[in-house]
XYZ file of C-alpha atoms in Angstrom:
223
model
C -0.088 -0.194 -0.038
C 2.627 2.327 0.749
C 4.684 1.631 -2.061
C 1.440 2.294 -4.249
C 1.156 5.986 -2.567
C 4.892 6.569 -3.234
C 4.442 5.552 -6.807
C 1.522 7.775 -6.986
C 3.037 10.542 -5.361
C 6.251 10.237 -7.851
C 4.141 10.209 -10.962
C 2.058 13.180 -9.699
C 5.123 15.029 -9.104
C 6.752 14.218 -12.539
C 3.557 15.180 -14.281
C 3.541 18.731 -12.280
C 7.016 19.273 -13.287
C 6.447 18.672 -16.791
C 3.539 20.575 -16.876
C 5.049 23.613 -15.418
C 8.007 25.890 -16.530
C 10.845 26.743 -14.098
C 9.501 27.198 -10.436
C 11.855 29.249 -7.966
C 10.993 29.690 -4.442
C 12.678 32.575 -2.489
C 12.285 33.023 1.324
C 13.209 36.808 1.868
C 12.678 39.632 4.362
C 10.915 42.565 3.187
C 11.422 46.127 4.726
C 10.220 49.533 3.691
C 13.842 49.866 2.466
C 13.828 47.017 0.239
C 13.797 43.233 -0.295
C 16.457 40.892 1.534
C 17.555 39.112 -1.707
C 21.170 38.564 -0.490
C 21.378 42.306 -0.428
C 22.712 45.008 2.349
C 21.056 47.891 3.839
C 22.978 50.953 5.412
C 21.901 51.580 8.886
C 22.406 53.776 11.882
C 24.095 52.041 15.162
C 21.316 50.066 16.856
C 18.459 50.834 14.453
C 15.187 48.878 14.482
C 13.570 47.994 11.369
C 10.422 45.865 11.175
C 10.412 43.169 8.252
C 7.975 40.749 6.776
C 8.780 37.073 6.122
C 7.894 36.450 2.730
C 7.641 33.220 0.352
C 8.083 34.242 -3.296
C 7.398 31.916 -6.195
C 8.425 32.983 -9.695
C 7.148 31.117 -12.544
C 9.025 31.602 -15.777
C 7.549 30.696 -19.222
C 3.785 30.329 -18.017
C 0.971 31.736 -15.611
C 0.823 28.118 -13.870
C 1.506 28.246 -10.226
C 1.530 25.955 -7.540
C 0.865 28.574 -4.385
C -1.606 30.220 -6.364
C -3.708 27.637 -7.369
C -3.980 26.019 -3.871
C -3.039 27.435 -0.650
C -0.242 26.663 1.653
C -1.363 23.943 4.031
C 2.108 23.633 5.918
C 5.437 25.729 5.895
C 8.335 25.660 8.420
C 11.428 27.906 8.358
C 14.177 29.273 10.296
C 15.654 32.415 10.847
C 19.413 32.778 11.942
C 21.822 35.990 12.384
C 25.554 35.989 11.890
C 28.164 38.669 12.541
C 28.608 41.552 14.736
C 25.831 42.212 17.412
C 22.773 42.657 15.526
C 19.957 40.738 16.564
C 16.073 39.958 15.831
C 13.239 39.581 18.133
C 9.606 39.264 17.994
C 9.490 36.743 15.252
C 5.608 36.101 14.940
C 3.709 33.834 12.790
C 1.142 35.037 10.311
C -1.335 32.168 11.171
C -4.449 33.313 9.329
C -6.140 30.095 7.532
C -4.481 27.805 10.191
C -2.456 27.299 13.560
C 0.910 27.540 14.839
C 2.301 23.879 14.669
C 5.484 24.565 17.279
C 6.983 28.058 16.199
C 9.842 29.117 18.497
C 11.989 32.260 19.032
C 13.926 31.588 15.605
C 11.351 29.272 13.711
C 7.959 29.675 12.168
C 5.736 26.485 11.837
C 2.370 26.558 10.475
C -0.343 23.823 9.443
C -4.036 23.854 8.144
C -6.342 20.989 8.218
C -8.532 22.457 5.325
C -11.705 24.367 4.669
C -13.942 21.700 6.409
C -12.247 22.280 9.462
C -12.292 26.213 9.194
C -8.664 26.320 8.128
C -8.349 27.139 4.354
C -4.533 27.571 4.635
C -2.359 30.589 3.630
C -3.140 32.572 0.667
C -0.980 33.937 -1.798
C -1.074 37.362 -3.767
C -0.705 37.573 -7.546
C 2.044 40.248 -8.197
C 1.968 40.150 -11.962
C 4.796 38.477 -14.147
C 4.629 35.015 -12.833
C 5.388 35.975 -9.278
C 3.130 35.013 -6.330
C 3.836 35.630 -2.677
C 2.427 34.784 0.518
C 3.064 36.549 3.807
C 4.507 33.929 6.636
C 5.264 36.536 9.674
C 6.847 39.326 10.935
C 10.268 40.166 12.767
C 11.853 43.216 14.223
C 15.715 43.657 13.242
C 18.110 45.557 15.075
C 21.193 46.746 13.447
C 24.642 46.151 14.923
C 26.315 49.210 16.929
C 29.339 48.661 14.398
C 29.984 46.400 11.356
C 27.752 44.096 9.752
C 24.758 41.473 10.828
C 23.502 38.936 8.322
C 19.899 37.787 8.784
C 19.520 34.407 6.999
C 16.059 32.652 6.213
C 16.099 28.981 5.254
C 14.103 25.771 4.942
C 13.277 24.421 8.226
C 14.830 21.202 7.542
C 16.741 19.379 5.032
C 13.795 17.112 4.284
C 11.208 17.661 1.468
C 8.077 18.669 2.508
C 8.612 21.691 4.869
C 6.461 23.554 2.440
C 3.457 22.273 0.904
C -0.071 23.193 -0.623
C -3.507 21.297 -0.358
C -2.396 20.034 -3.883
C 0.914 18.984 -3.231
C 0.439 16.554 -0.392
C 3.120 13.842 -0.423
C 5.739 16.109 -2.107
C 6.875 19.686 -1.090
C 7.321 22.731 -2.964
C 11.468 22.211 -2.642
C 11.212 18.959 -4.930
C 8.711 20.360 -7.255
C 10.955 23.284 -7.920
C 13.991 21.174 -8.201
C 12.126 18.835 -10.932
C 11.076 21.812 -12.956
C 14.783 22.973 -13.181
C 14.494 25.732 -10.537
C 15.070 25.514 -6.834
C 14.216 26.737 -3.427
C 16.365 29.333 -1.842
C 16.768 30.963 1.646
C 17.711 34.597 1.259
C 19.859 37.001 3.466
C 19.418 40.623 4.472
C 22.532 42.350 5.877
C 22.527 45.447 8.046
C 25.537 47.475 7.960
C 26.371 50.109 10.738
C 29.232 52.676 10.451
C 30.318 54.953 13.019
C 31.097 58.787 11.867
C 34.657 59.277 13.071
C 34.908 61.711 15.953
C 38.176 64.009 16.100
C 40.455 63.484 18.513
C 40.495 66.153 21.389
C 43.986 67.677 20.194
C 42.538 67.755 16.535
C 39.554 69.258 17.830
C 41.394 72.067 19.973
C 43.813 72.871 16.947
C 40.627 73.212 14.668
C 38.861 75.579 16.936
C 42.271 77.800 17.121
C 42.340 77.870 13.583
C 38.720 78.960 13.108
C 39.387 81.627 15.992
C 42.477 82.846 14.300
C 40.552 83.385 11.149
C 37.706 85.359 12.637
C 39.998 87.728 14.444
C 41.930 88.216 11.333
C 38.798 89.024 9.416
C 37.443 91.474 11.998
C 41.160 93.326 11.814
C 40.503 93.731 8.191
C 37.249 95.434 8.478
C 38.580 98.027 10.928
């Protein structure tokens, strides 16, 4: 029986892969200053930035979509920070259409049983040009006091099936993307803080004396 189920799932996956053009999925952090697609944002030391956790599906060559044709019924992701002393806090699940299946301070885990149970899953928005996006949660980022901190989103585990829709039960978006020739990627957002150099006391004093001398000379000329 299990062999039949596995065979059916594989056949369904192969059929979907052949019916779709390339599928690419990106887990990214969106801020009011841009999307974190392995990019960097200049910040002030300790600056607080609110971000949205987004799953983006890009379909090339066709209008077909997986997350646009069926709601997400499960997802599992993690967020990590690397470098300097920047940090993230208040990682919050967007649980609309389902329930929290075990989220933590650095993870978001969601599941939905279906419309019959009052849980229709996470919907996506059609952004046009083959791009569909689902909002998964929110988080607050704090920039480092100096240097760079990289915030990285990733699939919750190396096992296929952390991200599924009601029409992809038995396999995940990860394998669907790989079989289509695309991929599933966790993206990074880097916050970079620089401190403006403050003149040393001796330098500041010398600068003050020069300005004072210049002002006195200007007054003498006027007389």
